[in-house]
XYZ file of C-alpha atoms in Angstrom:
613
model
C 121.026 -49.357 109.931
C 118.995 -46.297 108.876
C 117.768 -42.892 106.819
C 118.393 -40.193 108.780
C 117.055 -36.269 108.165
C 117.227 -33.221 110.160
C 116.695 -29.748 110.151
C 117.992 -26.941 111.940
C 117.160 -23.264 112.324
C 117.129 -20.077 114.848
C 114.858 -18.252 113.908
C 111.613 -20.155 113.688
C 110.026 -22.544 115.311
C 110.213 -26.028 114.337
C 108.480 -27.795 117.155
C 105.133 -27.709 114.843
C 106.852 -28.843 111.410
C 106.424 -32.294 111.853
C 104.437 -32.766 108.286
C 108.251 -31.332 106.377
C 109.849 -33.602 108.536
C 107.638 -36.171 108.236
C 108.086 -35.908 104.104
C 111.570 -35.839 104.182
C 111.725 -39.029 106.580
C 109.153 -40.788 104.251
C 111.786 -40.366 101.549
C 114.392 -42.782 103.335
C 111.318 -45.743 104.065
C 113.877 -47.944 101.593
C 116.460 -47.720 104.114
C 114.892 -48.637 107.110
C 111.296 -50.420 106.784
C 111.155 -51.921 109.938
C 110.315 -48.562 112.128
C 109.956 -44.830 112.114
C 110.797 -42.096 114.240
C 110.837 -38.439 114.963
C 111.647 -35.454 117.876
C 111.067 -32.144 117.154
C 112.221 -29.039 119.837
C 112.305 -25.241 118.502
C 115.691 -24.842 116.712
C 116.129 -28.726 115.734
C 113.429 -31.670 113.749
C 115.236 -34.885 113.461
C 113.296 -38.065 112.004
C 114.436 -41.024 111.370
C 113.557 -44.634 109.305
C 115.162 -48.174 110.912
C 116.304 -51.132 109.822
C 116.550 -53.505 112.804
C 119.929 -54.901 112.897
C 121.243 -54.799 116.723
C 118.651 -54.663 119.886
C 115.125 -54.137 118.319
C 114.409 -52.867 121.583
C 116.797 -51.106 123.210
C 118.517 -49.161 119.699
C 115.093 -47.178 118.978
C 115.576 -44.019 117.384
C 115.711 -40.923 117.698
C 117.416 -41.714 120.431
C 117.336 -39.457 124.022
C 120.029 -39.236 126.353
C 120.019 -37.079 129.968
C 123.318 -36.368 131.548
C 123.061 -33.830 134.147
C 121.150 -30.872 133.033
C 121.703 -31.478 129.547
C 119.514 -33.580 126.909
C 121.176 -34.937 123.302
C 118.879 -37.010 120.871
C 121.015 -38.888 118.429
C 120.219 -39.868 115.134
C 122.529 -42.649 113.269
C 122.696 -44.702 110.411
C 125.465 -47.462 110.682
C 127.260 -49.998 112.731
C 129.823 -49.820 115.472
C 132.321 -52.956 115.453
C 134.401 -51.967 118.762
C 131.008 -51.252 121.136
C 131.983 -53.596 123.685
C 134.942 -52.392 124.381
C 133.997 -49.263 124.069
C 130.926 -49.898 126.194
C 133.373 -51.244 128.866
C 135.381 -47.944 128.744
C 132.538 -45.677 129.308
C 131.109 -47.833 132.128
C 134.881 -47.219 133.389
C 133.650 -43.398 133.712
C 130.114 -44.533 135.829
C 127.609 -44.408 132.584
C 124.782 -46.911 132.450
C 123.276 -48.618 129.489
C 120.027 -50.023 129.561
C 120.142 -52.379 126.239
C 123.568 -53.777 124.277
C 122.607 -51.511 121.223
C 125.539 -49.684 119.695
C 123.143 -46.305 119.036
C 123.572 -45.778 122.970
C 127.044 -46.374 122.860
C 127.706 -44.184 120.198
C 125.534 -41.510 121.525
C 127.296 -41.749 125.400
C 130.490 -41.529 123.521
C 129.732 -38.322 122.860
C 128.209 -37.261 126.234
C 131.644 -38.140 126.558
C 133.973 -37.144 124.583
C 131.985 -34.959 122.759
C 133.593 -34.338 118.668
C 136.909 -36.299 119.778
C 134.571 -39.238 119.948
C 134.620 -40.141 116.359
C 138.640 -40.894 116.971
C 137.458 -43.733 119.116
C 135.398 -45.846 116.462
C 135.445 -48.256 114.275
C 132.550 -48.802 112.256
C 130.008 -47.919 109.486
C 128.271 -44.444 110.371
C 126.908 -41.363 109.205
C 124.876 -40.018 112.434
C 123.435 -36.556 113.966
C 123.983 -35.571 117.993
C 121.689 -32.282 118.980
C 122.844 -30.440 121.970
C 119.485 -29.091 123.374
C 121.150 -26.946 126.020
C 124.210 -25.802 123.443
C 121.427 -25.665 120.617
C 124.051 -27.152 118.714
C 124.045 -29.927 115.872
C 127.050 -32.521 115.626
C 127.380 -34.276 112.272
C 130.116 -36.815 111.495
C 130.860 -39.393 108.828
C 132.530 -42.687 108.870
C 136.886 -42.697 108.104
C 135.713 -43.759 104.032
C 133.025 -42.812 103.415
C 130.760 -46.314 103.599
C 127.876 -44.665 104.865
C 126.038 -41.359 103.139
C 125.705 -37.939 104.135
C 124.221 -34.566 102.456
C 123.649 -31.482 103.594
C 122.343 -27.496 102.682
C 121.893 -24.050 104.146
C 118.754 -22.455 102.949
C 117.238 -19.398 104.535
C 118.758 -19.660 107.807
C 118.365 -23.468 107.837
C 120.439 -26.302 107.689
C 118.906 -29.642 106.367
C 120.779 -32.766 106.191
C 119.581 -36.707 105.165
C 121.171 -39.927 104.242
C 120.317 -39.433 100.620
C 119.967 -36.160 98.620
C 116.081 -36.857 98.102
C 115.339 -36.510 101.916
C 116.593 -32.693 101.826
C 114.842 -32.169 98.138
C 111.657 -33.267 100.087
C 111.743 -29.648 101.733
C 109.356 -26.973 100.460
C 112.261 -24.564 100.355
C 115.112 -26.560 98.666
C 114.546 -26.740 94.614
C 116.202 -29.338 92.094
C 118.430 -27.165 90.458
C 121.775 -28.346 88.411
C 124.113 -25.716 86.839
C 127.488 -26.172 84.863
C 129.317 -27.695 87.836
C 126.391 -30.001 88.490
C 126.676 -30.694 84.461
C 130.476 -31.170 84.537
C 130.159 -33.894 87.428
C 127.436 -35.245 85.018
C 129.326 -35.389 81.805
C 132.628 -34.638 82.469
C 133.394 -36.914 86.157
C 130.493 -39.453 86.098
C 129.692 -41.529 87.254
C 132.397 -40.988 90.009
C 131.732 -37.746 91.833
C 134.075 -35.257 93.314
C 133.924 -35.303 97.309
C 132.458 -32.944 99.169
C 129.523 -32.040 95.735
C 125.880 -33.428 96.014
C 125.944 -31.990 92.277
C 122.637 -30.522 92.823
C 123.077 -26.459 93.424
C 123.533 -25.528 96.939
C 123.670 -29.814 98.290
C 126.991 -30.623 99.721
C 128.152 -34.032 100.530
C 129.960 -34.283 104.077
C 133.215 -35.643 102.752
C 134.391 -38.771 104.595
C 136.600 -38.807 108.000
C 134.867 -35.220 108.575
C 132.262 -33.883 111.217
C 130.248 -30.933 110.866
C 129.194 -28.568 113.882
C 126.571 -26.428 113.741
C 125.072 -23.555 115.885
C 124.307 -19.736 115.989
C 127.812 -18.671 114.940
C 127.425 -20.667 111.634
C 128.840 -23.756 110.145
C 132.272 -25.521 111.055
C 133.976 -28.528 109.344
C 136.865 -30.928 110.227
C 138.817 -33.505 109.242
C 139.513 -35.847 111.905
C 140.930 -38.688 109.951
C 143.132 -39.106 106.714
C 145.783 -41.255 105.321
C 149.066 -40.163 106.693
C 152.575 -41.411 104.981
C 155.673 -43.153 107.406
C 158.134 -45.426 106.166
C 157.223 -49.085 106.506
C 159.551 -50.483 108.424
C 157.897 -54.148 108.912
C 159.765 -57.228 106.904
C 157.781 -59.178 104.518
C 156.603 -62.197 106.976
C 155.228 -59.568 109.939
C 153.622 -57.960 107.038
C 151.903 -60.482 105.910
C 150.782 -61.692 109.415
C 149.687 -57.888 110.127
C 147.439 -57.888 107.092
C 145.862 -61.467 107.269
C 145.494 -60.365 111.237
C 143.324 -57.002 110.296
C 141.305 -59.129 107.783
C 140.455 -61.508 109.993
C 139.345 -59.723 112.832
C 137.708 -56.976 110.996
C 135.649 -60.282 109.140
C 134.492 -61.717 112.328
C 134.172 -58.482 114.461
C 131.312 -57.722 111.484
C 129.647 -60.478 111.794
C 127.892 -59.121 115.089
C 124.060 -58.837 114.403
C 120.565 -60.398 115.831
C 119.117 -61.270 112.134
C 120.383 -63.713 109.028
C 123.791 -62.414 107.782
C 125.198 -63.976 104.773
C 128.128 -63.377 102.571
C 128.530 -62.048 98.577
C 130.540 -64.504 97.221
C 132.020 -64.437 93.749
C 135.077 -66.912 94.116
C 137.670 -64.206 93.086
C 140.339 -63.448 95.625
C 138.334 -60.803 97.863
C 135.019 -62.349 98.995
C 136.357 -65.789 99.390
C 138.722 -64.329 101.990
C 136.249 -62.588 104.076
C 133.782 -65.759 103.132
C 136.440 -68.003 104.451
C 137.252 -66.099 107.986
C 133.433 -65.289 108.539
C 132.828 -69.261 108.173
C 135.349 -69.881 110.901
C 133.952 -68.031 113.433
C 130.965 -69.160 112.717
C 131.693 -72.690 112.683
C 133.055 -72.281 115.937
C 129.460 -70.899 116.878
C 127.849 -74.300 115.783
C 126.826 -72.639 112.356
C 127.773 -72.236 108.850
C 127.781 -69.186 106.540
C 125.607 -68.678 103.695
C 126.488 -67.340 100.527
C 125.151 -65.846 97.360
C 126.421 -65.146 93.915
C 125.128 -63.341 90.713
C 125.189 -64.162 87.197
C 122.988 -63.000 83.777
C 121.110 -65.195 81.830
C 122.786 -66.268 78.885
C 126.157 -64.967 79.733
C 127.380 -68.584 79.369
C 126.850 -68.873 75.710
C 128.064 -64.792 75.103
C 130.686 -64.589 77.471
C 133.904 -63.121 75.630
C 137.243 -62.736 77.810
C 138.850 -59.074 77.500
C 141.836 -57.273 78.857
C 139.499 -55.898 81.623
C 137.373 -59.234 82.114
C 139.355 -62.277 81.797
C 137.268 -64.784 83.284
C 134.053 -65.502 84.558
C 132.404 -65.946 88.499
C 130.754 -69.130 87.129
C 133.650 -71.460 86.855
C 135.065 -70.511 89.999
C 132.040 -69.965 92.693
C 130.624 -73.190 92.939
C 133.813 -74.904 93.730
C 135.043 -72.525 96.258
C 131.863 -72.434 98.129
C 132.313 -76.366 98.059
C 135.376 -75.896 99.701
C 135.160 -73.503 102.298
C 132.029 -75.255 103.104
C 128.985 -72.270 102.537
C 125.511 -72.693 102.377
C 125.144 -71.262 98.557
C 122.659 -69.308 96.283
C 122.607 -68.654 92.826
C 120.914 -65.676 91.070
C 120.191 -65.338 87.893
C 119.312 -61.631 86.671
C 117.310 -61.520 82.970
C 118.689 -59.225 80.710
C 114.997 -57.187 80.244
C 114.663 -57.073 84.004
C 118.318 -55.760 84.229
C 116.920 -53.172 81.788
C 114.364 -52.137 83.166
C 115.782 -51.779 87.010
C 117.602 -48.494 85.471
C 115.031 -46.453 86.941
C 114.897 -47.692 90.350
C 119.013 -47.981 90.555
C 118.407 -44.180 89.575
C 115.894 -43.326 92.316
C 117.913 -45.049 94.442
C 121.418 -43.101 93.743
C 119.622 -39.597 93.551
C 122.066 -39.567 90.453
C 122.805 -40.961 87.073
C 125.479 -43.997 87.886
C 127.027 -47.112 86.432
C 123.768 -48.001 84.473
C 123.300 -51.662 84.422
C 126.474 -52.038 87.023
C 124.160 -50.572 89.475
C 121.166 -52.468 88.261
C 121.924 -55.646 88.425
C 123.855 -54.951 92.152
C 120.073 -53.797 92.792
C 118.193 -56.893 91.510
C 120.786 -59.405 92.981
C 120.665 -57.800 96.356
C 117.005 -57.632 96.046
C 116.795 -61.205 95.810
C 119.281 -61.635 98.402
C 117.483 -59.741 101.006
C 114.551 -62.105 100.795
C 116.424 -64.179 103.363
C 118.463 -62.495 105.000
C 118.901 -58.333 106.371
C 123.067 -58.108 106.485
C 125.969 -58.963 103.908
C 129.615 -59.188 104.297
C 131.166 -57.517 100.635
C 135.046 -57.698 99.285
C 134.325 -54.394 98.393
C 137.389 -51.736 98.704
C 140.143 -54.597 98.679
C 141.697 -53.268 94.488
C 141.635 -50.004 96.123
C 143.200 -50.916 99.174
C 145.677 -54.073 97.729
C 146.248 -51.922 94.129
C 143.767 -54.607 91.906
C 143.039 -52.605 88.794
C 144.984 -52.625 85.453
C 145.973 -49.454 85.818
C 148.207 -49.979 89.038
C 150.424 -51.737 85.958
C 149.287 -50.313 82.958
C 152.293 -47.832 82.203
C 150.584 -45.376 80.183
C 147.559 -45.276 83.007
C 150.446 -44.685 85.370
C 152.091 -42.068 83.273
C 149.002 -40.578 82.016
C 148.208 -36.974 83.809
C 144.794 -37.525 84.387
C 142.203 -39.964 86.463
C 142.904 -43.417 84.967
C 139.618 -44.590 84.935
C 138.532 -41.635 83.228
C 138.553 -42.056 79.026
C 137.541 -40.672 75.799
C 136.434 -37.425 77.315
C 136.686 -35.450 73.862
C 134.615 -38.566 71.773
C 132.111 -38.074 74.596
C 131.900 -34.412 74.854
C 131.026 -34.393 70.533
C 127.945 -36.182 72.061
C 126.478 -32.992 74.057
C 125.526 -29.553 72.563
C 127.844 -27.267 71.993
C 127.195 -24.412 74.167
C 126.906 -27.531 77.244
C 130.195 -27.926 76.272
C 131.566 -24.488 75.897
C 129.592 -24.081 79.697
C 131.192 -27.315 81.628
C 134.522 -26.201 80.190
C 135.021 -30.072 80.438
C 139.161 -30.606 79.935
C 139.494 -27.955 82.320
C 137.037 -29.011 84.471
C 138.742 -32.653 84.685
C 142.639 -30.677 85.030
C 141.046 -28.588 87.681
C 139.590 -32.000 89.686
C 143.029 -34.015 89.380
C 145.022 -30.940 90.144
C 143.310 -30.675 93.633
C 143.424 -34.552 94.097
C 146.896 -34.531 93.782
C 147.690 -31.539 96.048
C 145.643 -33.450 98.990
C 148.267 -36.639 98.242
C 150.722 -37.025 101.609
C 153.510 -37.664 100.226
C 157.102 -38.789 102.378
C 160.007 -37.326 102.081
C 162.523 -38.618 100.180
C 160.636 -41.233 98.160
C 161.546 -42.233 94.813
C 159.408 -40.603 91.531
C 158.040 -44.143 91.253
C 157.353 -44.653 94.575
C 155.875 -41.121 94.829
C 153.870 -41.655 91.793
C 152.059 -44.937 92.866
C 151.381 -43.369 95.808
C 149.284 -40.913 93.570
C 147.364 -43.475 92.354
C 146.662 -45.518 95.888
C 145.578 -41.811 96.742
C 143.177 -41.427 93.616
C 142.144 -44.810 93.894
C 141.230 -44.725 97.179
C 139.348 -41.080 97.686
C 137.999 -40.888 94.087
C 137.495 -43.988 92.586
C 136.177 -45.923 95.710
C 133.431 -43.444 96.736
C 131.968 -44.477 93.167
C 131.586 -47.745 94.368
C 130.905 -47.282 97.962
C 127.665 -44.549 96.745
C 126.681 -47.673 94.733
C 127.019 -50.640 97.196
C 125.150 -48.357 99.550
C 122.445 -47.488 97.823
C 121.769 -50.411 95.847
C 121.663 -52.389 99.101
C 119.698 -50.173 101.304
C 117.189 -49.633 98.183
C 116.154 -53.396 99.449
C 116.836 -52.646 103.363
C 120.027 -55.187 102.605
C 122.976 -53.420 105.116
C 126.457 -54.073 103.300
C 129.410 -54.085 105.604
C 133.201 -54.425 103.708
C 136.305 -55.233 106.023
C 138.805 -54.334 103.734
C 137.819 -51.025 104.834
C 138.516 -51.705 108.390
C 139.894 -48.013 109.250
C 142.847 -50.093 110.929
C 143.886 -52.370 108.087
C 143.494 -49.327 105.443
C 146.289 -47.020 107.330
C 148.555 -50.115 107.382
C 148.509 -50.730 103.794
C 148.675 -47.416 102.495
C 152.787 -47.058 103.730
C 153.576 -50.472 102.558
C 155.701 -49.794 99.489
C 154.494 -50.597 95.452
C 157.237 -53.340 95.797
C 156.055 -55.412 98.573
C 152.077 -54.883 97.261
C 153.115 -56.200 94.104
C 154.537 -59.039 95.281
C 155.594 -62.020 92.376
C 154.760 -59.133 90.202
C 150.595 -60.182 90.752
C 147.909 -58.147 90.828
C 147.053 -57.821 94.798
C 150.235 -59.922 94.982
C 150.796 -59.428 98.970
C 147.119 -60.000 99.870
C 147.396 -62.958 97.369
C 150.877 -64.285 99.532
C 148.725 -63.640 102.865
C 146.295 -65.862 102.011
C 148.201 -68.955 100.635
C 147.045 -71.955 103.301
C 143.871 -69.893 104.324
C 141.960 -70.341 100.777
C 141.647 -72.605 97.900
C 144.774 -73.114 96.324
C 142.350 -71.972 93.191
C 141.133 -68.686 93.991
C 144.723 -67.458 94.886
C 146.255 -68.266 91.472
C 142.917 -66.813 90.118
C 143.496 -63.696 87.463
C 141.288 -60.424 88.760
C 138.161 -60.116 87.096
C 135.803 -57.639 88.249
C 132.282 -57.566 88.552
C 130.153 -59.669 86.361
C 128.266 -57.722 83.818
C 125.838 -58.651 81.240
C 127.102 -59.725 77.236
C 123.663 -60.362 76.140
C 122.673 -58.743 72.921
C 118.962 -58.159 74.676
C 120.541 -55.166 77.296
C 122.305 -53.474 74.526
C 119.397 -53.499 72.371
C 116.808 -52.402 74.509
C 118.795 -49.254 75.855
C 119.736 -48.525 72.252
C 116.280 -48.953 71.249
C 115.093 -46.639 74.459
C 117.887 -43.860 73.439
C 116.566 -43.453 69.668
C 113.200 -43.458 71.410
C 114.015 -40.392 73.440
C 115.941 -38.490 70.782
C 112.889 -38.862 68.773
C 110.635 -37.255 71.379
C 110.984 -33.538 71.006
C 109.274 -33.415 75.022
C 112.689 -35.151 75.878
C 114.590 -33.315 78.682
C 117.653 -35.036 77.619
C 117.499 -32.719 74.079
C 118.083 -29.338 75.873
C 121.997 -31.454 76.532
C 123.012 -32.912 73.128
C 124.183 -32.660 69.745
C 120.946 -34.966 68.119
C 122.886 -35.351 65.387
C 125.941 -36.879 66.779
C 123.726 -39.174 68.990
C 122.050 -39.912 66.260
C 125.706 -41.306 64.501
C 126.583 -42.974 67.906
C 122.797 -45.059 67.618
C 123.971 -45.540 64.191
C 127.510 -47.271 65.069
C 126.020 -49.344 68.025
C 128.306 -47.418 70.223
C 130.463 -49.811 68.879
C 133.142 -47.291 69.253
C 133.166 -47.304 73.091
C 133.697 -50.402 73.885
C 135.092 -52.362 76.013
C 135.312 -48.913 78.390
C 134.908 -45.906 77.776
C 134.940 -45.869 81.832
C 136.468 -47.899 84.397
C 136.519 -51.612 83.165
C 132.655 -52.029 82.513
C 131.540 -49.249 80.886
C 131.299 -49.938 76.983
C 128.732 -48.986 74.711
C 126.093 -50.491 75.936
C 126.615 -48.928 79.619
C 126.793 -45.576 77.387
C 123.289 -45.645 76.297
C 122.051 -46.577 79.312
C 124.013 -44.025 81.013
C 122.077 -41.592 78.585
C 118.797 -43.257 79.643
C 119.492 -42.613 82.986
C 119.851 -38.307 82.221
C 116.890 -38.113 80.624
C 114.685 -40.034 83.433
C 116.804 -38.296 85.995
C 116.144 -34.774 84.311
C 112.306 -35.227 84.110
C 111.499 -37.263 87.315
C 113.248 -35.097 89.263
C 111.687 -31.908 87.535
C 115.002 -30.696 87.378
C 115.713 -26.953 86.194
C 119.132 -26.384 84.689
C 120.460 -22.831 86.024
């Protein structure tokens, strides 16, 4: 696990820019603390920051490889989970390895293969190949998107990092946000259309894509996407195919040389991978350890909703009991929670999910006191169809994101003429409208059928990224690495073609994953209602971020000013926000998450001495 950074260009020489590159490594020290490295020729600087996770020795990075005449150097943030097998293969051909690391696995893949090779993994990457004798630069990103790529061309160069602050680190590239930037903001946030780093010029490399670059410019591809085919599997061999993928994607991630432990919540997702992580390493003569999060005072404010309907806390401790983990509690205070808005921010590059993404940070800060690798549930209500609106029939009917809400009461919170700039309904029609004419749809499928399919489709390339940007970088903030088999690339394309029908099996929320897992986990946890991440319903969080938003309003040196109708804020303070809740986003964002959201801006606008163009 790793930062990565490069930078590219013909026309100068880079062999003596090792302070740039240098700076923009430095940027990514949160992602890998354990080393540092860098390699510098005339056309290409790569540096990157380690975590230690497989072969301290033999995976150190950048990486060099000679095969024949020719030299690559490799840089590469992830994980592989086929590398023996694919190790095997390549020793097949006559190449040599020296360690068991998966870098120089990956990298002879593509001594290789060359591009093809990223149809041949299965893993957790984001990585960089130079070609010193083709002076060309490979980029390529992982089937979903779990790890982070950016990129820009600036004056003949290309720069690319694992997070947008490693390429604003460059002399040449400036923090700049105009009205698309603004409408991601505003209008999208805190998901984020793929492919837009939001700040002017910064592109994201959009997931299942790899990026080739060289004197005749740049090239992208897609080289993986979900692809529609009747499912033609009964209901038992569909259940044993998707309790099979689970559980081998579960174990296969549990390869590492340092602590690994698993998030565990006791809701339907983590105890699953929990459950088959513990049996393989049971087998191994050990026993899985486990951690789960909770706010203080959430016991005595707790209050069940349509989006929340229970709580972690009277499920966790009985299920770890059960499936036999090694547990940890943590406890996040609501101050703390608070102030960690800053850091989440630094963290993201962006404005996010406010104290969603805080108290992810501060739990997984904790958690990485012991250990350097978790195993997540994450992706399995994209994946299994888990949200209320894969049954809500106005979400379903509704001809717009579902998670997306009260766009107009929000937009009477910014200035008019941000408004009249973002174009903000149009903006949002524009987004869906190209969402929906990427959907692969199959012939001859009913409107409801077709429909659902929709949302699997928005679910999985829009909504997910959200929370796969926020896993990512609340985890590596700590140099925690986050793996999620649910997102095994192999389980993923099953699913997708297995009809509404048979997903919502017993007419349940996840109801065939919930059917697949009967016998396997606590009779409990399967009959458990969805509930999704815990958040805070202490008074103390919404006060402080009102108190902090009236605090900035009332500071003309505000950034945040320049963006909003003061007066209308001013009415929201006022109300308590009181007006937004439960969500005015996805199932967590209320009024409280709205002022902090607006917290976030303003920091984000003036630590990031951002100019608005």
């Amino acid at each position: 696990m790793c930062g990565i950074a490069g930078w590219v260009n013909f026309e100068i020489d880079l062999s003596h820019k090792d302070k740039i590159l240098a700076a923009m490594g430095e940027k990514l020290i949160n992602r890998g603390p354990d080393s540092s490295g860098m390699w510098l020729s005339p056309h290409c600087a790569i540096a990157q920051r380690r975590l230690i996770v497989i072969d301290p020795e033999g995976g150190i990075q950048p990486m060099i490889k000679k095969f024949g005449s020719r030299t690559y150097v490799i840089v590469y943030n992830g994980e592989l989970y086929n590398t023996d097998e694919l190790r095997d293969e390549l020793k097949s051909f006559g190449h040599t390895f020296s360690g068991h690391s998966d870098t120089d696995v990956l990298l002879t893949s593509y001594i290789e293969w060359g591009p093809e090779c990223v149809n041949k993994l299965n893993g957790i990457y984001a990585f960089a190949v130079w070609d010193d004798h083709e002076n060309r630069l490979f980029l390529a990103r992982d089937h979903l998107g779990i790890k982070p790529l950016f990129y820009t061309l600036k004056n003949g160069s290309l720069l690319f990092g694992s997070e947008i602050k490693a390429i604003l680190a460059h002399p040449d590239i400036k923090a700049e946000i105009g009205p698309e930037g603004l409408a991601e903001i505003f209008v999208m946030g805190p998901t984020r259309t793929p492919g837009n780093g939001i700040f002017r010029g910064i592109y994201e490399l959009k997931p299942g894509h790899y990026l080739i670059y060289n004197r005749n410019g740049i090239q992208t591809n897609q080289y993986w996407s979900l692809e529609s085919h009747p499912h033609e599997d009964d209901l038992n061999t569909t259940l044993e195919k998707v309790r099979f993928f689970l559980d081998d994607a579960s174990k296969r991630q549990l390869v590492s040389d340092v602590p690994l432990c698993s998030l565990l919540s006791g809701g339907l997702d983590s105890t699953a991978v929990s459950t088959f992580a513990n049996e393989k390493l049971k087998k191994l003569g050990s026993r899985l350890i486990t951690y789960s999060v909770d706010y203080a005072g959430n016991d005595k404010y707790f209050k069940p909703n349509q989006f929340q309907p229970n709580t972690d806390a009277d499920f966790v401790g009985k299920v770890s009991k059960e499936i036999d983990t090694k547990h940890n509690y943590v406890f996040i205070d609501n101050e703390k929670l608070a102030d960690a808005l800053k850091p989440a921010l630094y963290a993201r590059d962006l404005p996010g999910m406010a104290d969603v993404d805080s108290s992810l940070y501060l739990f997984l800060r904790e958690v990485k006191r012991d250990v350097t690798v978790a195993l997540s549930g994450e992706g399995a209500d994209e994946v299994f169809g888990g949200y209320p609106w894969f049954r809500n029939k106005s979400a379903i009917e509704s001809n717009t994101f579902p998670w997306i809400r009260m766009v107009n009461e929000r937009m009477k919170l910014l200035s008019p003429y941000v408004v009249e700039s973002i174009r903000p309904i149009e903006y949002l029609n524009d987004r869906y409208t190209e969402a929906l004419n990427e959907v692969p749809h199959l012939p001859g499928e009913d409107k409801h059928a077709a429909r659902m399919r929709e949302i699997f489709y928005l679910n999985l390339t829009r909504f997910l990224s959200m929370l796969l940007d926020r896993m990512d970088r609340m985890s590596m903030a700590s140099g925690l690495e986050v793996r999620v088999p649910f997102l095994d690339p192999r389980l993923v394309k099953y699913v997708w073609n297995i009809p509404w029908e048979m997903k919502n099996l017993n007419n349940r929320e996840k109801g065939l994953l919930r059917h697949a897992l009967k016998g396997y986990i606590p009779d409990l946890v399967v009959e458990r209602k969805k509930s999704p991440y815990p958040k805070t319903h202490n008074p103390i969080f919404r006060n402080v971020v009102r108190r902090w938003v009236q605090e900035i309003i009332d500071d003309p040196t505000s950034p945040l000013l320049q963006l909003i109708n003061k007066e209308e804020v001013q009415k929201l303070i006022d109300a308590d926000a009181k007006a937004f809740d439960p969500a005015w986003f996805s199932q967590l964002m209320g009024g409280p998450q709205l002022f902090a959201y607006l917290v976030q801006i303003n920091f984000w606008l003036k630590d990031y001495n951002i100019t608005l163009v």
